[in-house]
Short mmCIF file of C-alpha atoms in Angstrom, two decimals:
data_model
loop_
_atom_site.label_atom_id
_atom_site.label_comp_id
_atom_site.label_asym_id
_atom_site.label_seq_id
_atom_site.Cartn_x
_atom_site.Cartn_y
_atom_site.Cartn_z
CA MET O 1 18.13 -10.12 1.81
CA LYS O 2 18.33 -7.31 -0.72
CA ALA O 3 16.46 -7.51 -4.03
CA CYS O 4 16.42 -5.25 -7.08
CA PHE O 5 13.34 -4.94 -9.29
CA MET O 6 14.07 -3.66 -12.78
CA GLY O 7 10.83 -1.98 -13.86
CA LEU O 8 8.23 -0.28 -11.67
CA GLY O 9 5.17 -0.73 -13.84
CA TYR O 10 1.86 -2.52 -13.33
CA ILE O 11 3.60 -5.69 -12.09
CA GLY O 12 7.08 -4.63 -10.98
CA LEU O 13 5.96 -1.98 -8.51
CA PRO O 14 3.25 -4.03 -6.75
CA THR O 15 5.59 -7.04 -6.49
CA ALA O 16 8.35 -4.84 -5.07
CA ILE O 17 5.93 -3.39 -2.51
CA ILE O 18 4.63 -6.81 -1.44
CA ALA O 19 8.18 -8.16 -1.11
CA ALA O 20 9.24 -5.10 0.91
CA LYS O 21 6.25 -5.51 3.21
CA HIS O 22 7.45 -9.04 3.95
CA GLY O 23 10.83 -7.84 5.16
CA ILE O 24 12.94 -7.88 2.00
CA GLN O 25 15.09 -4.78 1.36
CA ILE O 26 14.02 -3.55 -2.07
CA THR O 27 15.59 -1.27 -4.65
CA GLY O 28 13.08 -0.43 -7.37
CA VAL O 29 14.56 0.73 -10.65
CA ASP O 30 12.80 2.57 -13.46
CA ILE O 31 14.14 4.60 -16.39
CA ASN O 32 11.36 7.17 -15.90
CA PRO O 33 12.55 9.76 -13.34
CA LYS O 34 8.95 10.82 -12.66
CA VAL O 35 8.00 7.27 -11.65
CA VAL O 36 11.05 7.12 -9.36
CA GLU O 37 10.19 10.48 -7.79
CA MET O 38 6.54 9.59 -7.22
CA THR O 39 7.47 6.20 -5.75
CA ASN O 40 9.92 7.75 -3.28
CA GLN O 41 7.18 10.20 -2.27
CA GLY O 42 4.84 7.31 -1.53
CA LYS O 43 2.59 8.15 -4.48
CA LEU O 44 1.31 5.38 -6.73
CA HIS O 45 1.54 6.12 -10.46
CA ILE O 46 -0.91 3.32 -11.31
CA ILE O 47 -4.44 2.54 -10.12
CA GLU O 48 -4.52 -0.40 -7.71
CA PRO O 49 -6.86 -0.42 -4.69
CA GLY O 50 -5.06 -0.43 -1.33
CA MET O 51 -1.58 -0.38 -2.87
CA GLU O 52 -0.69 3.25 -2.17
CA GLU O 53 -1.12 2.81 1.59
CA MET O 54 1.26 -0.17 1.43
CA LEU O 55 3.73 1.85 -0.64
CA GLN O 56 3.76 4.66 1.91
CA GLU O 57 4.37 2.15 4.70
CA VAL O 58 7.40 0.49 3.07
CA ILE O 59 8.83 3.85 1.95
CA ASN O 60 8.48 5.31 5.46
CA ASN O 61 10.06 2.31 7.18
CA GLY O 62 12.94 2.22 4.71
CA GLN O 63 12.18 -1.20 3.23
CA LEU O 64 11.83 0.19 -0.32
CA HIS O 65 13.40 3.00 -2.27
CA ALA O 66 13.36 3.80 -5.97
CA SER O 67 16.23 4.78 -8.24
CA THR O 68 17.07 5.19 -11.91
CA LYS O 69 19.93 2.68 -11.59
CA PRO O 70 20.40 -0.62 -9.74
CA GLU O 71 22.48 -1.30 -6.64
CA VAL O 72 24.41 -4.32 -5.42
CA CYS O 73 21.81 -6.82 -4.19
CA ASP O 74 21.35 -10.56 -3.66
CA ALA O 75 18.56 -11.01 -6.22
CA TYR O 76 17.60 -9.22 -9.44
CA PHE O 77 14.18 -9.34 -11.10
CA ILE O 78 13.49 -8.26 -14.67
CA VAL O 79 9.93 -6.89 -14.79
CA VAL O 80 9.95 -4.71 -17.91
CA PRO O 81 7.53 -4.59 -20.87
CA THR O 82 7.85 -7.04 -23.76
CA PRO O 83 5.86 -5.50 -26.63
CA PHE O 84 5.76 -6.74 -30.19
CA LYS O 85 7.05 -5.00 -33.29
CA GLY O 86 4.86 -3.82 -36.15
CA ASP O 87 4.81 -7.25 -37.80
CA HIS O 88 3.74 -8.93 -34.54
CA GLN O 89 7.26 -10.16 -33.82
CA PRO O 90 8.21 -10.26 -30.12
CA ASP O 91 10.47 -7.43 -28.95
CA ILE O 92 12.71 -8.47 -26.06
CA SER O 93 14.95 -5.41 -26.30
CA PHE O 94 13.74 -4.08 -22.92
CA VAL O 95 14.53 -7.40 -21.24
CA GLU O 96 17.94 -7.39 -22.87
CA ALA O 97 18.63 -3.78 -21.87
CA ALA O 98 17.62 -4.44 -18.25
CA THR O 99 19.78 -7.56 -18.16
CA LYS O 100 22.80 -5.66 -19.49
CA THR O 101 22.23 -3.01 -16.83
CA VAL O 102 22.46 -5.49 -13.94
CA ILE O 103 25.34 -7.58 -15.30
CA PRO O 104 28.05 -5.39 -13.68
CA TYR O 105 26.34 -5.80 -10.28
CA LEU O 106 26.09 -9.60 -10.31
CA LYS O 107 28.24 -11.64 -7.96
CA GLU O 108 28.63 -15.28 -6.98
CA GLY O 109 25.51 -16.72 -5.34
CA ASP O 110 23.09 -14.12 -6.74
CA LEU O 111 19.63 -14.91 -8.08
CA PHE O 112 18.55 -13.57 -11.50
CA VAL O 113 14.86 -13.97 -12.42
CA ILE O 114 12.89 -12.84 -15.47
CA GLU O 115 9.21 -12.14 -14.79
CA SER O 116 8.48 -10.33 -18.06
CA THR O 117 6.31 -12.32 -20.46
CA SER O 118 8.81 -13.64 -22.98
CA PRO O 119 9.14 -15.87 -26.04
CA VAL O 120 10.34 -19.41 -25.38
CA GLY O 121 14.12 -19.44 -25.00
CA THR O 122 14.50 -15.88 -23.70
CA THR O 123 15.88 -16.96 -20.33
CA ASP O 124 18.54 -19.06 -22.07
CA LYS O 125 19.46 -16.08 -24.28
CA MET O 126 19.84 -13.77 -21.27
CA ALA O 127 21.98 -16.40 -19.52
CA GLU O 128 24.26 -16.52 -22.57
CA LEU O 129 24.45 -12.72 -22.51
CA ILE O 130 25.40 -12.71 -18.82
CA PHE O 131 28.08 -15.37 -19.17
CA GLU O 132 29.47 -13.76 -22.31
CA LYS O 133 30.13 -10.58 -20.30
CA ARG O 134 30.90 -12.35 -16.99
CA PRO O 135 32.27 -15.83 -17.79
CA GLU O 136 33.56 -16.19 -14.24
CA LEU O 137 29.93 -16.39 -13.02
CA LYS O 138 29.05 -19.50 -15.02
CA GLU O 139 27.50 -22.13 -12.70
CA LYS O 140 27.97 -19.70 -9.81
CA ILE O 141 24.69 -17.74 -10.04
CA TYR O 142 21.07 -18.90 -10.11
CA ILE O 143 18.88 -18.09 -13.13
CA ALA O 144 15.12 -18.69 -13.42
CA TYR O 145 11.92 -17.61 -15.11
CA CYS O 146 8.76 -16.91 -13.06
CA PRO O 147 5.80 -15.28 -14.83
CA GLU O 148 3.19 -13.30 -12.94
CA ARG O 149 -0.50 -14.16 -13.25
CA VAL O 150 -2.46 -11.38 -11.57
CA LEU O 151 -5.67 -9.52 -12.29
CA PRO O 152 -5.42 -5.70 -12.26
CA GLY O 153 -7.62 -4.40 -9.47
CA ASN O 154 -6.95 -7.46 -7.29
CA VAL O 155 -3.16 -7.50 -7.36
CA ILE O 156 -2.57 -7.35 -3.59
CA HIS O 157 -4.48 -10.58 -3.01
CA GLU O 158 -3.32 -12.43 -6.11
CA LEU O 159 0.41 -11.71 -5.73
CA VAL O 160 0.27 -13.45 -2.37
CA HIS O 161 -2.33 -16.17 -2.87
CA ASN O 162 -1.96 -17.25 -6.52
CA ASP O 163 0.14 -20.28 -7.41
CA ARG O 164 3.38 -19.53 -9.23
CA VAL O 165 5.24 -21.50 -11.88
CA ILE O 166 9.01 -21.30 -11.38
CA GLY O 167 11.36 -22.61 -14.05
CA GLY O 168 15.07 -22.62 -13.35
CA MET O 169 17.96 -23.30 -15.71
CA ASN O 170 18.77 -26.14 -13.34
CA GLU O 171 17.28 -27.65 -10.21
CA ALA O 172 19.41 -25.49 -7.92
CA SER O 173 18.15 -22.31 -9.63
CA THR O 174 14.54 -23.43 -9.29
CA LYS O 175 14.98 -24.07 -5.57
CA LYS O 176 16.76 -20.74 -5.05
CA ALA O 177 13.91 -18.86 -6.76
CA GLN O 178 11.34 -20.82 -4.76
CA GLU O 179 13.09 -19.79 -1.55
CA PHE O 180 12.71 -16.13 -2.52
CA TYR O 181 9.04 -16.28 -3.57
CA GLY O 182 8.25 -18.46 -0.57
CA GLN O 183 8.87 -15.43 1.64
CA PHE O 184 5.63 -13.80 0.51
CA VAL O 185 3.68 -16.19 -1.76
CA LYS O 186 1.15 -18.39 0.03
CA GLY O 187 0.06 -20.16 -3.15
CA THR O 188 1.82 -23.33 -4.31
CA LEU O 189 5.18 -22.86 -6.04
CA HIS O 190 5.28 -25.30 -8.98
CA SER O 191 8.75 -26.22 -10.23
CA THR O 192 9.70 -26.82 -13.86
CA ASN O 193 12.35 -25.74 -16.37
CA CYS O 194 12.60 -22.23 -17.78
CA LYS O 195 11.30 -23.07 -21.29
CA THR O 196 8.19 -24.75 -19.92
CA ALA O 197 7.58 -21.81 -17.56
CA GLU O 198 7.92 -19.38 -20.47
CA MET O 199 5.46 -21.39 -22.58
CA CYS O 200 3.10 -21.76 -19.62
CA LYS O 201 2.48 -18.00 -19.44
CA LEU O 202 1.94 -17.78 -23.19
CA THR O 203 -0.40 -20.78 -23.07
CA GLU O 204 -2.54 -19.32 -20.29
CA ASN O 205 -3.17 -16.08 -22.14
CA SER O 206 -3.59 -17.73 -25.55
CA CYS O 207 -6.26 -19.96 -24.03
CA ARG O 208 -8.08 -16.93 -22.66
CA ASP O 209 -7.78 -15.19 -26.02
CA SER O 210 -9.34 -18.19 -27.78
CA GLN O 211 -12.22 -18.36 -25.30
CA ILE O 212 -12.94 -14.66 -25.70
CA ALA O 213 -12.75 -15.00 -29.49
CA PHE O 214 -15.53 -17.59 -29.36
CA ALA O 215 -17.73 -15.17 -27.39
CA ASN O 216 -16.90 -12.25 -29.68
CA GLU O 217 -17.59 -14.25 -32.82
CA LEU O 218 -20.87 -15.43 -31.30
CA SER O 219 -21.87 -11.82 -30.62
CA ILE O 220 -21.36 -10.90 -34.28
CA ILE O 221 -23.43 -13.89 -35.41
CA CYS O 222 -26.20 -13.03 -32.94
CA ASP O 223 -26.28 -9.41 -34.08
CA LYS O 224 -26.90 -10.58 -37.65
CA ALA O 225 -29.49 -13.13 -36.50
CA GLY O 226 -31.36 -10.70 -34.27
CA ILE O 227 -30.59 -12.63 -31.07
CA ASN O 228 -29.68 -11.15 -27.69
CA VAL O 229 -26.21 -12.62 -27.19
CA TRP O 230 -26.23 -11.95 -23.43
CA GLU O 231 -29.41 -13.97 -22.95
CA LEU O 232 -28.12 -16.70 -25.24
CA ILE O 233 -24.86 -17.09 -23.29
CA ASP O 234 -26.72 -17.14 -19.97
CA LEU O 235 -28.92 -19.95 -21.26
CA ALA O 236 -26.08 -21.93 -22.86
CA ASN O 237 -24.09 -21.70 -19.62
CA LYS O 238 -26.88 -23.59 -17.83
CA HIS O 239 -25.29 -26.69 -19.37
CA PRO O 240 -23.08 -28.24 -16.67
CA ARG O 241 -20.03 -28.44 -18.95
CA VAL O 242 -20.38 -25.15 -20.85
CA ASN O 243 -18.82 -21.91 -19.66
CA ILE O 244 -18.89 -19.28 -22.40
CA LEU O 245 -17.23 -15.97 -21.50
CA GLN O 246 -18.82 -12.58 -22.06
CA PRO O 247 -18.13 -10.77 -25.36
CA GLY O 248 -16.69 -7.27 -25.53
CA CYS O 249 -15.37 -4.85 -28.11
CA GLY O 250 -12.16 -6.84 -28.61
CA VAL O 251 -9.27 -7.83 -26.40
CA GLY O 252 -6.75 -5.48 -24.85
CA GLY O 253 -4.07 -5.21 -22.23
CA HIS O 254 -0.44 -6.16 -22.32
CA CYS O 255 -1.03 -9.88 -21.84
CA ILE O 256 -3.94 -11.50 -23.65
CA ALA O 257 -3.72 -9.21 -26.67
CA VAL O 258 0.04 -9.68 -27.00
CA ASP O 259 1.17 -13.07 -25.71
CA PRO O 260 -0.42 -15.25 -28.43
CA TYR O 261 1.78 -13.49 -31.00
CA PHE O 262 4.83 -14.81 -29.14
CA ILE O 263 3.65 -18.31 -30.04
CA THR O 264 2.44 -17.60 -33.60
CA ALA O 265 5.69 -15.79 -34.45
CA GLU O 266 7.78 -18.81 -33.47
CA PHE O 267 5.38 -21.52 -34.63
CA PRO O 268 3.52 -19.98 -37.62
CA ASP O 269 2.64 -23.31 -39.27
CA GLU O 270 1.44 -25.01 -36.12
CA ALA O 271 -0.43 -22.28 -34.19
CA LYS O 272 -3.43 -22.06 -36.52
CA MET O 273 -6.25 -21.76 -33.96
CA ILE O 274 -4.26 -19.36 -31.79
CA ALA O 275 -3.66 -17.13 -34.81
CA LYS O 276 -7.33 -17.27 -35.82
CA ALA O 277 -8.44 -16.24 -32.33
CA ARG O 278 -6.20 -13.18 -32.54
CA GLU O 279 -7.72 -12.38 -35.95
CA VAL O 280 -11.29 -12.68 -34.59
CA ASN O 281 -10.62 -10.45 -31.59
CA ASN O 282 -8.90 -7.81 -33.70
CA TYR O 283 -11.81 -7.91 -36.16
CA LYS O 284 -14.32 -7.39 -33.34
CA ALA O 285 -12.88 -3.93 -32.67
CA LEU O 286 -13.13 -3.04 -36.36
CA TRP O 287 -16.69 -4.38 -36.44
CA CYS O 288 -17.64 -2.18 -33.47
CA ALA O 289 -16.13 0.88 -35.15
CA GLU O 290 -18.20 0.21 -38.27
CA LYS O 291 -21.37 -0.20 -36.19
CA VAL O 292 -20.75 3.23 -34.64
CA LYS O 293 -20.15 4.86 -38.00
CA SER O 294 -23.31 3.27 -39.43
CA ALA O 295 -25.36 4.51 -36.46
CA MET O 296 -23.99 8.02 -36.95
CA LEU O 297 -24.86 8.04 -40.65
CA GLU O 298 -28.35 6.69 -39.97
CA PHE O 299 -28.93 9.38 -37.31
CA GLU O 300 -27.80 12.14 -39.67
CA LEU O 301 -30.06 10.92 -42.50
CA LYS O 302 -33.03 10.68 -40.14
CA ASN O 303 -32.55 13.96 -38.24
CA GLY O 304 -30.83 16.20 -40.76
CA ARG O 305 -27.88 16.93 -38.45
CA LYS O 306 -24.76 15.26 -37.19
CA PRO O 307 -25.14 13.46 -33.85
CA ILE O 308 -23.35 14.13 -30.59
CA VAL O 309 -21.57 10.88 -29.81
CA ALA O 310 -20.36 9.79 -26.37
CA MET O 311 -17.56 7.20 -26.35
CA MET O 312 -17.75 5.62 -22.89
CA GLY O 313 -14.45 4.13 -21.71
CA LEU O 314 -10.90 3.96 -23.02
CA ALA O 315 -9.31 1.38 -20.69
CA PHE O 316 -9.01 -2.20 -21.87
CA LYS O 317 -11.05 -3.57 -18.94
CA PRO O 318 -13.36 -2.21 -16.22
CA ASN O 319 -12.20 -0.03 -13.33
CA ILE O 320 -8.53 0.39 -14.24
CA ASP O 321 -6.51 3.15 -15.92
CA ASP O 322 -4.56 0.86 -18.26
CA LEU O 323 -4.99 1.79 -21.93
CA ARG O 324 -2.36 -0.56 -23.37
CA GLU O 325 -3.60 -2.36 -26.50
CA SER O 326 -7.09 -1.18 -25.59
CA PRO O 327 -9.75 -1.96 -28.22
CA ALA O 328 -11.89 0.83 -26.71
CA LYS O 329 -9.16 3.36 -27.43
CA PHE O 330 -8.67 1.88 -30.91
CA ILE O 331 -12.39 2.12 -31.71
CA THR O 332 -12.62 5.70 -30.43
CA THR O 333 -9.60 6.72 -32.51
CA LYS O 334 -10.86 4.91 -35.61
CA VAL O 335 -14.32 6.51 -35.47
CA MET O 336 -13.04 10.01 -34.73
CA GLN O 337 -10.53 9.87 -37.58
CA SER O 338 -13.18 8.81 -40.09
CA CYS O 339 -15.78 11.33 -38.87
CA ASN O 340 -13.63 14.34 -38.06
CA ASN O 341 -16.45 16.89 -38.28
CA ALA O 342 -18.66 15.12 -35.75
CA ASP O 343 -19.09 16.13 -32.11
CA PHE O 344 -17.47 13.51 -29.85
CA LEU O 345 -17.48 13.32 -26.06
CA VAL O 346 -14.82 10.94 -24.76
CA CYS O 347 -15.15 9.57 -21.22
CA GLU O 348 -12.66 7.66 -19.08
CA PRO O 349 -13.38 8.11 -15.36
CA ASN O 350 -10.13 6.42 -14.28
CA ILE O 351 -7.75 9.00 -15.76
CA LYS O 352 -7.66 12.77 -15.27
CA GLU O 353 -6.32 13.75 -18.69
CA HIS O 354 -5.08 12.30 -21.96
CA LYS O 355 -2.59 13.63 -24.49
CA VAL O 356 -4.88 12.92 -27.46
CA PHE O 357 -8.47 12.94 -26.19
CA LYS O 358 -10.21 15.78 -24.41
CA LEU O 359 -12.05 14.00 -21.62
CA THR O 360 -15.64 14.74 -20.54
CA ASN O 361 -17.49 13.84 -17.35
CA TYR O 362 -19.43 10.65 -18.10
CA GLN O 363 -22.72 11.93 -16.61
CA GLU O 364 -22.59 15.13 -18.66
CA ALA O 365 -21.71 13.19 -21.78
CA TYR O 366 -24.60 10.77 -21.27
CA GLN O 367 -27.04 13.67 -20.93
CA GLN O 368 -25.79 15.53 -24.01
CA ALA O 369 -25.23 12.64 -26.41
CA ASP O 370 -27.55 11.43 -29.14
CA ILE O 371 -25.54 8.23 -29.57
CA VAL O 372 -23.90 6.55 -26.57
CA VAL O 373 -21.26 3.90 -27.19
CA PHE O 374 -20.39 1.77 -24.15
CA LEU O 375 -16.95 0.28 -24.69
CA THR O 376 -15.79 -0.52 -21.14
CA ALA O 377 -18.08 -1.58 -18.30
CA HIS O 378 -16.70 0.75 -15.62
CA ASP O 379 -18.67 0.70 -12.35
CA PRO O 380 -19.66 4.40 -12.56
CA PHE O 381 -21.40 3.70 -15.90
CA LYS O 382 -23.65 1.17 -14.17
CA SER O 383 -25.44 4.01 -12.36
CA LEU O 384 -26.73 5.33 -15.71
CA GLU O 385 -30.25 4.35 -16.70
CA TRP O 386 -31.24 3.16 -20.15
CA LYS O 387 -32.83 5.98 -22.15
CA ASN O 388 -35.07 5.15 -25.08
CA ASP O 389 -34.56 8.59 -26.61
CA LYS O 390 -30.90 7.81 -27.28
CA VAL O 391 -29.18 5.40 -29.63
CA ILE O 392 -27.23 3.13 -27.29
CA LEU O 393 -24.57 0.77 -28.57
CA ASP O 394 -23.73 -1.48 -25.65
CA PHE O 395 -20.66 -3.46 -26.71
CA CYS O 396 -19.64 -4.41 -23.16
CA GLY O 397 -22.95 -5.77 -21.91
CA LEU O 398 -23.63 -3.00 -19.40
CA PHE O 399 -27.40 -3.26 -19.93
CA ARG O 400 -27.44 -6.76 -21.43
CA LYS O 401 -29.53 -5.40 -24.29
#
């Protein structure tokens, strides 16, 4: 079997590698020539433990190659970003563009699957687009939606062992897609229709967003009440039916921080709690930025000079290099823009350089800084010891203080 993956990002590339390792001939397509070049050289352009060795293996044995355009295959997978526009409206233009690109290559008996997180009804819209251009393929190809549900940093295990929800446009499409994923997925393959599968992915991440919003709102209340929120949550979680998550400086990433908007945009009158959770998590980042600015002003009034401020972490979660929708990056930008004469040291140990921020070694920054702002709980930061001679704002619970 030959399969084409449209998009070699944080999900597309690992899935293509796993599929190739299980004997499927893979063509990986990306519009970025640098990504294509690196992939063909066996170099991973993302951070994912153990994945580069697997990439080199499937490149060397000829099971995978990358290109800027698709080839004739038996199955096509759309794994491109689905961002939202400025007014929080879903943008499926990348999905549409990728679909249009593969339409000329489709033939009778092929499988077409969308993995990109999408608003409800997207699969139906892409099917209409395909049959509008290729009416002779109607009822002669298989179309399905199958969202990924993996945790960055543990993708190799989760792509194989996690359950998958597969929603076809008809029963035959569902079975065809299950046959493909069954070649490398050991988790259970749950069958449904494409609309339910689309909503399932949005529901999963909206639920997580709401749970995090509760923790973030609780942290703001506890700050005002003079209560250690970390201790409080630990104690509350002793209840057998309570499981409060840990607060942070907001919510980031291209899933939890985005997917709820796909529901609120389509169901604005009904999705009240989902919308409020988004509002709370966005506010938490603003609240953190204000706390940093207040600490800087207080330091200057007390010491007669501006502080050196270390902003620790830019990624949206620990131990990855993904800055998409990152509240840590937002907070750093917000504070630096409002205090442009201050001395900032920005640290992100998982990337070598950044187009906007000049990066500093985290150990050097910790030594030099008067105010240390922990935004992301990266493992290297855990080796740092609490220092009473510094103002430490620990928004990610590194010290639980």
